[in-house]
Amino acid sequence: MIKKLDHIGIAVKNLQETSRFYEEVLGLKVVGTEVVSDQKVRVAFIPLGDTRIELLEATQPDGPVAKFIEKRGEGIHHIAVAVENIETEIEQLNEKRIRLIDACPRKGAHKLRIAFVHPKSSHGVLLELSEPQKI
Ligand code: CMX
């Protein structure tokens, strides 16, 4: 079950410079950054109501965000939806023959377990399923 929009991921060339835009121009607050080595990104979090914006800066030239920027430039990279149970969601999408990038959940930023749906299967949008880690 999809519960809500968890975050919107935006690919940026420079996290510091972009953070200034969100803080100084839009008056939002960047509350923290985190390196997700699995995904080759550095992420900055910007809470916005019940959801948040995540700014994504590549940490390695062969990572997904670096490749995205090289091909398309900066911009919206993915949207993430919070799900109740990520394994169930993956199973159901598999049954519906939806192309998944991740067969099993991986470790994402913000203590999330994540899995991506391929944009070719979701009408051009890279879709992230996310479930908070159970502690
Ligand atoms: N949104 C929409 N479409 C996208 C896309 C994106 N973010 N990234 C790639 N595509 C499109 C490409 O434009 C291409 O379309 P065409 O064939 O029509 O040109 C197609 O998808 C395949 O793209 P590609 O360049 O051949 O493939 P890539 O090697 O760039 O891989 C993808 C694309 C989505 C499979 C890869 O980026 C991936 O595995 N992503 C999941 C992981 C990820 O994005 N991590 C970063 C965020 C991590 C986090 O939030 O913590």
Tab-separated table of N, CA and C and ligand atoms in Angstrom:
chain	number	residue	atom	x	y	z
A	1	MET	N	0.832	-1.201	0.000
A	1	MET	CA	0.000	0.000	0.000
A	1	MET	C	0.876	1.264	0.000
A	2	ILE	N	0.578	2.179	-0.908
A	2	ILE	CA	1.304	3.443	-0.937
A	2	ILE	C	0.625	4.409	0.033
A	3	LYS	N	1.442	4.999	0.915
A	3	LYS	CA	0.857	5.818	1.983
A	3	LYS	C	0.899	7.316	1.679
A	4	LYS	N	2.027	7.747	1.104
A	4	LYS	CA	2.171	9.194	0.848
A	4	LYS	C	3.386	9.450	-0.024
A	5	LEU	N	3.504	10.690	-0.468
A	5	LEU	CA	4.718	11.089	-1.180
A	5	LEU	C	5.816	11.258	-0.135
A	6	ASP	N	6.877	10.463	-0.233
A	6	ASP	CA	7.929	10.548	0.778
A	6	ASP	C	8.875	11.714	0.493
A	7	HIS	N	9.349	11.772	-0.760
A	7	HIS	CA	10.211	12.902	-1.141
A	7	HIS	C	10.321	13.025	-2.649
A	8	ILE	N	10.839	14.163	-3.064
A	8	ILE	CA	11.164	14.370	-4.473
A	8	ILE	C	12.685	14.516	-4.542
A	9	GLY	N	13.308	13.734	-5.403
A	9	GLY	CA	14.770	13.762	-5.538
A	9	GLY	C	15.161	14.651	-6.712
A	10	ILE	N	16.048	15.594	-6.443
A	10	ILE	CA	16.486	16.530	-7.488
A	10	ILE	C	17.994	16.401	-7.674
A	11	ALA	N	18.392	16.123	-8.907
A	11	ALA	CA	19.821	15.972	-9.212
A	11	ALA	C	20.434	17.357	-9.384
A	12	VAL	N	21.517	17.599	-8.653
A	12	VAL	CA	22.172	18.912	-8.731
A	12	VAL	C	23.686	18.729	-8.913
A	13	LYS	N	24.289	19.756	-9.496
A	13	LYS	CA	25.737	19.671	-9.719
A	13	LYS	C	26.506	19.981	-8.441
A	14	ASN	N	25.978	20.945	-7.673
A	14	ASN	CA	26.695	21.384	-6.478
A	14	ASN	C	25.710	21.582	-5.330
A	15	LEU	N	25.878	20.744	-4.325
A	15	LEU	CA	24.926	20.718	-3.205
A	15	LEU	C	24.904	22.044	-2.427
A	16	GLN	N	26.094	22.585	-2.208
A	16	GLN	CA	26.199	23.826	-1.409
A	16	GLN	C	25.537	24.996	-2.114
A	17	GLU	N	25.872	25.097	-3.405
A	17	GLU	CA	25.329	26.200	-4.198
A	17	GLU	C	23.806	26.084	-4.300
A	18	THR	N	23.314	24.875	-4.536
A	18	THR	CA	21.868	24.676	-4.677
A	18	THR	C	21.170	24.899	-3.345
A	19	SER	N	21.799	24.478	-2.255
A	19	SER	CA	21.203	24.675	-0.928
A	19	SER	C	20.989	26.155	-0.674
A	20	ARG	N	21.934	26.968	-1.131
A	20	ARG	CA	21.796	28.431	-0.950
A	20	ARG	C	20.538	28.943	-1.626
A	21	PHE	N	20.246	28.411	-2.822
A	21	PHE	CA	19.029	28.829	-3.531
A	21	PHE	C	17.794	28.492	-2.688
A	22	TYR	N	17.732	27.267	-2.182
A	22	TYR	CA	16.535	26.850	-1.416
A	22	TYR	C	16.410	27.642	-0.113
A	23	GLU	N	17.560	27.967	0.495
A	23	GLU	CA	17.509	28.684	1.779
A	23	GLU	C	17.323	30.185	1.582
A	24	GLU	N	18.169	30.764	0.740
A	24	GLU	CA	18.170	32.234	0.644
A	24	GLU	C	17.061	32.764	-0.249
A	25	VAL	N	16.730	32.043	-1.296
A	25	VAL	CA	15.692	32.533	-2.213
A	25	VAL	C	14.312	32.049	-1.779
A	26	LEU	N	14.220	30.759	-1.451
A	26	LEU	CA	12.890	30.198	-1.141
A	26	LEU	C	12.575	30.203	0.352
A	27	GLY	N	13.576	30.442	1.187
A	27	GLY	CA	13.330	30.518	2.636
A	27	GLY	C	13.102	29.167	3.291
A	28	LEU	N	13.538	28.089	2.630
A	28	LEU	CA	13.422	26.752	3.242
A	28	LEU	C	14.701	26.459	4.019
A	29	LYS	N	14.704	25.314	4.709
A	29	LYS	CA	15.854	25.008	5.560
A	29	LYS	C	16.429	23.631	5.206
A	30	VAL	N	17.719	23.613	4.939
A	30	VAL	CA	18.393	22.326	4.735
A	30	VAL	C	18.759	21.803	6.117
A	31	VAL	N	18.241	20.607	6.463
A	31	VAL	CA	18.429	20.160	7.849
A	31	VAL	C	19.552	19.133	8.030
A	32	GLY	N	20.120	18.665	6.966
A	32	GLY	CA	21.199	17.706	7.145
A	32	GLY	C	21.666	17.150	5.818
A	33	THR	N	22.830	16.555	5.833
A	33	THR	CA	23.324	15.886	4.622
A	33	THR	C	23.817	14.497	4.994
A	34	GLU	N	23.874	13.646	4.005
A	34	GLU	CA	24.278	12.257	4.247
A	34	GLU	C	24.871	11.701	2.955
A	35	VAL	N	25.921	10.911	3.083
A	35	VAL	CA	26.465	10.229	1.908
A	35	VAL	C	25.857	8.825	1.867
A	36	VAL	N	25.276	8.478	0.704
A	36	VAL	CA	24.762	7.114	0.530
A	36	VAL	C	25.709	6.431	-0.459
A	37	SER	N	26.676	5.702	0.099
A	37	SER	CA	27.736	5.164	-0.761
A	37	SER	C	27.196	4.139	-1.755
A	38	ASP	N	26.207	3.386	-1.334
A	38	ASP	CA	25.547	2.411	-2.200
A	38	ASP	C	25.050	3.048	-3.502
A	39	GLN	N	24.572	4.278	-3.386
A	39	GLN	CA	23.965	4.973	-4.530
A	39	GLN	C	24.904	6.021	-5.144
A	40	LYS	N	26.084	6.142	-4.574
A	40	LYS	CA	27.090	7.104	-5.071
A	40	LYS	C	26.565	8.546	-5.099
A	41	VAL	N	25.903	8.909	-4.010
A	41	VAL	CA	25.364	10.270	-3.906
A	41	VAL	C	25.575	10.859	-2.507
A	42	ARG	N	25.577	12.189	-2.490
A	42	ARG	CA	25.489	12.928	-1.237
A	42	ARG	C	24.122	13.605	-1.273
A	43	VAL	N	23.382	13.472	-0.174
A	43	VAL	CA	21.999	13.937	-0.159
A	43	VAL	C	21.820	15.034	0.893
A	44	ALA	N	21.079	16.075	0.522
A	44	ALA	CA	20.696	17.116	1.503
A	44	ALA	C	19.183	17.087	1.642
A	45	PHE	N	18.708	17.204	2.877
A	45	PHE	CA	17.270	17.086	3.156
A	45	PHE	C	16.641	18.447	3.414
A	46	ILE	N	15.513	18.680	2.757
A	46	ILE	CA	14.775	19.923	2.963
A	46	ILE	C	13.321	19.577	3.293
A	47	PRO	N	12.937	19.626	4.564
A	47	PRO	CA	11.547	19.315	4.924
A	47	PRO	C	10.590	20.319	4.283
A	48	LEU	N	9.464	19.817	3.847
A	48	LEU	CA	8.467	20.682	3.210
A	48	LEU	C	7.094	20.099	3.512
A	49	GLY	N	6.429	20.647	4.533
A	49	GLY	CA	5.140	20.109	4.963
A	49	GLY	C	5.305	18.663	5.402
A	50	ASP	N	4.458	17.808	4.830
A	50	ASP	CA	4.449	16.404	5.211
A	50	ASP	C	5.460	15.592	4.384
A	51	THR	N	6.194	16.287	3.530
A	51	THR	CA	7.137	15.570	2.672
A	51	THR	C	8.485	16.290	2.707
A	52	ARG	N	9.388	15.973	1.781
A	52	ARG	CA	10.652	16.713	1.743
A	52	ARG	C	11.255	16.663	0.344
A	53	ILE	N	12.137	17.597	0.134
A	53	ILE	CA	12.927	17.604	-1.093
A	53	ILE	C	14.280	17.015	-0.729
A	54	GLU	N	14.803	16.181	-1.606
A	54	GLU	CA	16.165	15.687	-1.404
A	54	GLU	C	17.015	16.152	-2.571
A	55	LEU	N	18.058	16.900	-2.248
A	55	LEU	CA	18.998	17.323	-3.289
A	55	LEU	C	20.068	16.249	-3.396
A	56	LEU	N	20.365	15.833	-4.619
A	56	LEU	CA	21.295	14.723	-4.828
A	56	LEU	C	22.506	15.193	-5.631
A	57	GLU	N	23.678	15.062	-5.026
A	57	GLU	CA	24.914	15.406	-5.719
A	57	GLU	C	25.716	14.120	-5.894
A	58	ALA	N	26.242	13.908	-7.079
A	58	ALA	CA	27.004	12.687	-7.347
A	58	ALA	C	28.314	12.688	-6.565
A	59	THR	N	28.689	11.521	-6.058
A	59	THR	CA	29.995	11.419	-5.403
A	59	THR	C	30.999	10.705	-6.310
A	60	GLN	N	30.462	10.043	-7.338
A	60	GLN	CA	31.349	9.342	-8.280
A	60	GLN	C	30.823	9.510	-9.704
A	61	PRO	N	31.735	9.628	-10.667
A	61	PRO	CA	31.299	9.919	-12.045
A	61	PRO	C	30.524	8.797	-12.720
A	62	ASP	N	30.588	7.582	-12.158
A	62	ASP	CA	29.871	6.466	-12.807
A	62	ASP	C	28.545	6.146	-12.096
A	63	GLY	N	28.138	7.014	-11.169
A	63	GLY	CA	26.887	6.758	-10.435
A	63	GLY	C	25.665	7.234	-11.213
A	64	PRO	N	24.465	6.834	-10.759
A	64	PRO	CA	23.233	7.192	-11.478
A	64	PRO	C	22.970	8.695	-11.590
A	65	VAL	N	23.327	9.446	-10.546
A	65	VAL	CA	23.064	10.888	-10.592
A	65	VAL	C	24.056	11.591	-11.529
A	66	ALA	N	25.314	11.164	-11.488
A	66	ALA	CA	26.311	11.743	-12.407
A	66	ALA	C	25.896	11.489	-13.851
A	67	LYS	N	25.442	10.269	-14.129
A	67	LYS	CA	25.033	9.908	-15.497
A	67	LYS	C	23.798	10.701	-15.931
A	68	PHE	N	22.877	10.878	-14.989
A	68	PHE	CA	21.644	11.623	-15.273
A	68	PHE	C	21.988	13.068	-15.658
A	69	ILE	N	22.862	13.702	-14.864
A	69	ILE	CA	23.219	15.109	-15.116
A	69	ILE	C	23.971	15.239	-16.447
A	70	GLU	N	24.815	14.276	-16.700
A	70	GLU	CA	25.582	14.313	-17.962
A	70	GLU	C	24.621	14.269	-19.165
A	71	LYS	N	23.593	13.448	-19.049
A	71	LYS	CA	22.660	13.250	-20.150
A	71	LYS	C	21.580	14.332	-20.245
A	72	ARG	N	21.031	14.712	-19.062
A	72	ARG	CA	19.859	15.596	-19.064
A	72	ARG	C	20.062	16.930	-18.378
A	73	GLY	N	21.176	17.077	-17.642
A	73	GLY	CA	21.373	18.291	-16.845
A	73	GLY	C	20.662	18.170	-15.503
A	74	GLU	N	20.711	19.234	-14.725
A	74	GLU	CA	20.085	19.217	-13.400
A	74	GLU	C	18.561	19.139	-13.548
A	75	GLY	N	17.916	18.619	-12.517
A	75	GLY	CA	16.453	18.595	-12.545
A	75	GLY	C	15.875	17.473	-11.716
A	76	ILE	N	14.550	17.327	-11.803
A	76	ILE	CA	13.876	16.292	-11.013
A	76	ILE	C	14.356	14.917	-11.473
A	77	HIS	N	14.859	14.149	-10.525
A	77	HIS	CA	15.452	12.853	-10.838
A	77	HIS	C	14.505	11.697	-10.537
A	78	HIS	N	13.817	11.781	-9.403
A	78	HIS	CA	12.866	10.716	-9.070
A	78	HIS	C	11.828	11.225	-8.074
A	79	ILE	N	10.723	10.467	-7.985
A	79	ILE	CA	9.820	10.718	-6.867
A	79	ILE	C	9.763	9.438	-6.033
A	80	ALA	N	9.638	9.641	-4.740
A	80	ALA	CA	9.644	8.494	-3.833
A	80	ALA	C	8.328	8.420	-3.081
A	81	VAL	N	7.756	7.236	-3.046
A	81	VAL	CA	6.519	7.041	-2.292
A	81	VAL	C	6.792	6.122	-1.109
A	82	ALA	N	6.184	6.465	0.010
A	82	ALA	CA	6.343	5.645	1.216
A	82	ALA	C	5.383	4.466	1.133
A	83	VAL	N	5.909	3.281	1.353
A	83	VAL	CA	5.056	2.093	1.315
A	83	VAL	C	5.065	1.410	2.681
A	84	GLU	N	4.000	0.680	2.910
A	84	GLU	CA	3.824	-0.021	4.186
A	84	GLU	C	4.857	-1.152	4.323
A	85	ASN	N	4.975	-1.938	3.255
A	85	ASN	CA	5.869	-3.097	3.292
A	85	ASN	C	6.529	-3.253	1.927
A	86	ILE	N	7.808	-2.988	1.875
A	86	ILE	CA	8.482	-2.905	0.570
A	86	ILE	C	8.574	-4.269	-0.128
A	87	GLU	N	8.766	-5.329	0.648
A	87	GLU	CA	8.842	-6.667	0.027
A	87	GLU	C	7.511	-7.018	-0.654
A	88	THR	N	6.407	-6.728	0.018
A	88	THR	CA	5.083	-6.999	-0.553
A	88	THR	C	4.895	-6.197	-1.829
A	89	GLU	N	5.308	-4.942	-1.787
A	89	GLU	CA	5.150	-4.058	-2.945
A	89	GLU	C	5.950	-4.593	-4.133
A	90	ILE	N	7.188	-5.017	-3.873
A	90	ILE	CA	8.053	-5.573	-4.930
A	90	ILE	C	7.396	-6.820	-5.519
A	91	GLU	N	6.893	-7.654	-4.646
A	91	GLU	CA	6.235	-8.901	-5.082
A	91	GLU	C	5.029	-8.591	-5.991
A	92	GLN	N	4.237	-7.627	-5.564
A	92	GLN	CA	3.032	-7.286	-6.342
A	92	GLN	C	3.388	-6.674	-7.693
A	93	LEU	N	4.424	-5.856	-7.711
A	93	LEU	CA	4.845	-5.253	-8.986
A	93	LEU	C	5.409	-6.330	-9.911
A	94	ASN	N	6.133	-7.268	-9.344
A	94	ASN	CA	6.648	-8.385	-10.148
A	94	ASN	C	5.507	-9.178	-10.763
A	95	GLU	N	4.481	-9.432	-9.971
A	95	GLU	CA	3.309	-10.169	-10.474
A	95	GLU	C	2.647	-9.417	-11.622
A	96	LYS	N	2.709	-8.069	-11.550
A	96	LYS	CA	2.098	-7.244	-12.611
A	96	LYS	C	3.066	-7.009	-13.770
A	97	ARG	N	4.204	-7.700	-13.721
A	97	ARG	CA	5.228	-7.619	-14.771
A	97	ARG	C	5.782	-6.197	-14.967
A	98	ILE	N	5.875	-5.466	-13.867
A	98	ILE	CA	6.480	-4.139	-13.903
A	98	ILE	C	7.987	-4.317	-13.725
A	99	ARG	N	8.751	-3.571	-14.547
A	99	ARG	CA	10.208	-3.721	-14.499
A	99	ARG	C	10.806	-2.999	-13.289
A	100	LEU	N	11.435	-3.770	-12.424
A	100	LEU	CA	12.061	-3.195	-11.233
A	100	LEU	C	13.572	-3.133	-11.428
A	101	ILE	N	14.180	-2.088	-10.899
A	101	ILE	CA	15.641	-1.990	-10.962
A	101	ILE	C	16.244	-2.834	-9.845
A	102	ASP	N	15.575	-2.845	-8.715
A	102	ASP	CA	16.067	-3.608	-7.562
A	102	ASP	C	15.138	-4.773	-7.242
A	103	ALA	N	15.692	-5.961	-7.255
A	103	ALA	CA	14.897	-7.144	-6.914
A	103	ALA	C	14.670	-7.217	-5.399
A	104	CYS	N	15.623	-6.652	-4.658
A	104	CYS	CA	15.530	-6.637	-3.189
A	104	CYS	C	15.769	-5.204	-2.713
A	105	PRO	N	15.226	-4.851	-1.553
A	105	PRO	CA	15.439	-3.493	-1.038
A	105	PRO	C	16.923	-3.210	-0.776
A	106	ARG	N	17.301	-1.944	-1.024
A	106	ARG	CA	18.661	-1.515	-0.715
A	106	ARG	C	18.597	-0.421	0.345
A	107	LYS	N	19.803	-0.046	0.837
A	107	LYS	CA	19.861	0.978	1.877
A	107	LYS	C	19.861	2.360	1.241
A	108	GLY	N	18.879	3.206	1.610
A	108	GLY	CA	18.842	4.566	1.089
A	108	GLY	C	19.158	5.571	2.180
A	109	ALA	N	19.048	6.859	1.822
A	109	ALA	CA	19.287	7.909	2.805
A	109	ALA	C	18.146	7.906	3.824
A	110	HIS	N	18.353	8.607	4.946
A	110	HIS	CA	17.292	8.837	5.912
A	110	HIS	C	16.770	7.539	6.516
A	111	LYS	N	17.653	6.557	6.637
A	111	LYS	CA	17.298	5.252	7.231
A	111	LYS	C	16.118	4.598	6.521
A	112	LEU	N	16.129	4.679	5.188
A	112	LEU	CA	15.052	4.051	4.426
A	112	LEU	C	15.558	2.801	3.738
A	113	ARG	N	14.661	1.884	3.528
A	113	ARG	CA	14.925	0.740	2.650
A	113	ARG	C	14.232	1.088	1.336
A	114	ILE	N	14.991	1.003	0.251
A	114	ILE	CA	14.451	1.525	-1.005
A	114	ILE	C	14.572	0.519	-2.155
A	115	ALA	N	13.715	0.702	-3.160
A	115	ALA	CA	13.805	-0.074	-4.399
A	115	ALA	C	13.215	0.790	-5.506
A	116	PHE	N	13.833	0.730	-6.684
A	116	PHE	CA	13.394	1.591	-7.783
A	116	PHE	C	12.617	0.819	-8.847
A	117	VAL	N	11.621	1.499	-9.405
A	117	VAL	CA	10.887	0.989	-10.564
A	117	VAL	C	11.508	1.673	-11.779
A	118	HIS	N	11.772	0.910	-12.833
A	118	HIS	CA	12.427	1.471	-14.010
A	118	HIS	C	11.506	2.485	-14.699
A	119	PRO	N	12.070	3.659	-15.092
A	119	PRO	CA	11.208	4.688	-15.725
A	119	PRO	C	10.522	4.213	-17.004
A	120	LYS	N	11.071	3.189	-17.636
A	120	LYS	CA	10.433	2.664	-18.850
A	120	LYS	C	9.123	1.934	-18.513
A	121	SER	N	8.977	1.556	-17.239
A	121	SER	CA	7.765	0.856	-16.817
A	121	SER	C	6.782	1.797	-16.143
A	122	SER	N	7.231	3.026	-15.835
A	122	SER	CA	6.352	3.934	-15.086
A	122	SER	C	6.203	5.273	-15.812
A	123	HIS	N	6.035	5.176	-17.117
A	123	HIS	CA	5.725	6.349	-17.953
A	123	HIS	C	6.707	7.500	-17.774
A	124	GLY	N	7.999	7.146	-17.764
A	124	GLY	CA	9.034	8.185	-17.800
A	124	GLY	C	9.458	8.749	-16.461
A	125	VAL	N	8.881	8.199	-15.367
A	125	VAL	CA	9.260	8.706	-14.034
A	125	VAL	C	10.012	7.615	-13.279
A	126	LEU	N	11.217	7.942	-12.819
A	126	LEU	CA	11.930	7.005	-11.954
A	126	LEU	C	11.238	7.049	-10.593
A	127	LEU	N	10.685	5.906	-10.201
A	127	LEU	CA	9.860	5.834	-8.998
A	127	LEU	C	10.585	5.042	-7.918
A	128	GLU	N	10.695	5.635	-6.755
A	128	GLU	CA	11.357	4.949	-5.631
A	128	GLU	C	10.301	4.512	-4.618
A	129	LEU	N	10.383	3.262	-4.231
A	129	LEU	CA	9.545	2.772	-3.128
A	129	LEU	C	10.395	2.903	-1.879
A	130	SER	N	9.824	3.416	-0.813
A	130	SER	CA	10.646	3.548	0.379
A	130	SER	C	9.873	3.135	1.622
A	131	GLU	N	10.614	2.470	2.484
A	131	GLU	CA	10.017	2.029	3.756
A	131	GLU	C	11.012	2.330	4.871
A	132	PRO	N	10.576	2.985	5.919
A	132	PRO	CA	11.505	3.247	7.023
A	132	PRO	C	12.033	1.928	7.598
A	133	GLN	N	13.330	1.933	7.944
A	133	GLN	CA	13.912	0.737	8.571
A	133	GLN	C	13.234	0.480	9.904
A	134	LYS	N	12.916	-0.790	10.122
A	134	LYS	CA	12.327	-1.108	11.433
A	134	LYS	C	13.464	-1.313	12.417
A	135	ILE	N	13.413	-0.573	13.506
A	135	ILE	CA	14.545	-0.679	14.465
A	135	ILE	C	14.223	-1.685	15.562
B	1	CMX	N1	14.027	9.644	-14.794
B	1	CMX	C1	13.375	9.340	-15.943
B	1	CMX	N2	13.975	8.663	-16.970
B	1	CMX	C2	15.263	8.306	-16.800
B	1	CMX	C3	15.988	8.588	-15.632
B	1	CMX	C4	15.318	9.296	-14.600
B	1	CMX	N3	15.925	9.604	-13.463
B	1	CMX	N4	17.234	8.102	-15.751
B	1	CMX	C5	17.310	7.518	-16.957
B	1	CMX	N5	16.130	7.636	-17.587
B	1	CMX	C6	15.779	7.151	-18.904
B	1	CMX	C7	16.838	7.542	-19.925
B	1	CMX	O1	16.572	8.813	-20.447
B	1	CMX	C8	16.699	6.426	-20.945
B	1	CMX	O2	15.633	6.705	-21.804
B	1	CMX	P1	15.838	6.615	-23.406
B	1	CMX	O3	16.265	5.190	-23.658
B	1	CMX	O4	14.501	6.941	-23.947
B	1	CMX	O5	16.915	7.608	-23.710
B	1	CMX	C9	16.325	5.206	-20.099
B	1	CMX	O6	15.797	5.732	-18.885
B	1	CMX	C10	17.511	4.317	-19.795
B	1	CMX	O7	18.491	5.156	-19.336
B	1	CMX	P2	20.012	4.885	-19.563
B	1	CMX	O8	20.702	6.173	-19.641
B	1	CMX	O9	20.227	3.914	-20.667
B	1	CMX	O10	20.326	4.072	-18.277
B	1	CMX	P3	21.155	4.485	-17.087
B	1	CMX	O11	22.371	3.637	-17.138
B	1	CMX	O12	21.345	5.929	-16.949
B	1	CMX	O13	20.221	4.005	-15.886
B	1	CMX	C11	18.467	3.959	-14.365
B	1	CMX	C12	18.997	4.604	-15.637
B	1	CMX	C13	17.153	4.634	-14.005
B	1	CMX	C14	18.268	2.480	-14.615
B	1	CMX	C15	19.555	4.182	-13.242
B	1	CMX	O14	19.752	5.557	-13.050
B	1	CMX	C16	19.179	3.535	-11.930
B	1	CMX	O15	19.426	2.363	-11.715
B	1	CMX	N6	18.598	4.307	-10.984
B	1	CMX	C17	18.231	3.801	-9.672
B	1	CMX	C18	19.205	4.235	-8.590
B	1	CMX	C19	19.298	5.721	-8.472
B	1	CMX	O16	18.812	6.494	-9.300
B	1	CMX	N7	19.965	6.193	-7.368
B	1	CMX	C20	20.167	7.602	-7.103
B	1	CMX	C21	19.228	8.128	-6.032
B	1	CMX	C22	19.515	7.458	-4.714
B	1	CMX	C23	18.755	7.966	-3.509
B	1	CMX	O17	17.730	8.636	-3.628
B	1	CMX	O18	19.211	7.615	-2.392
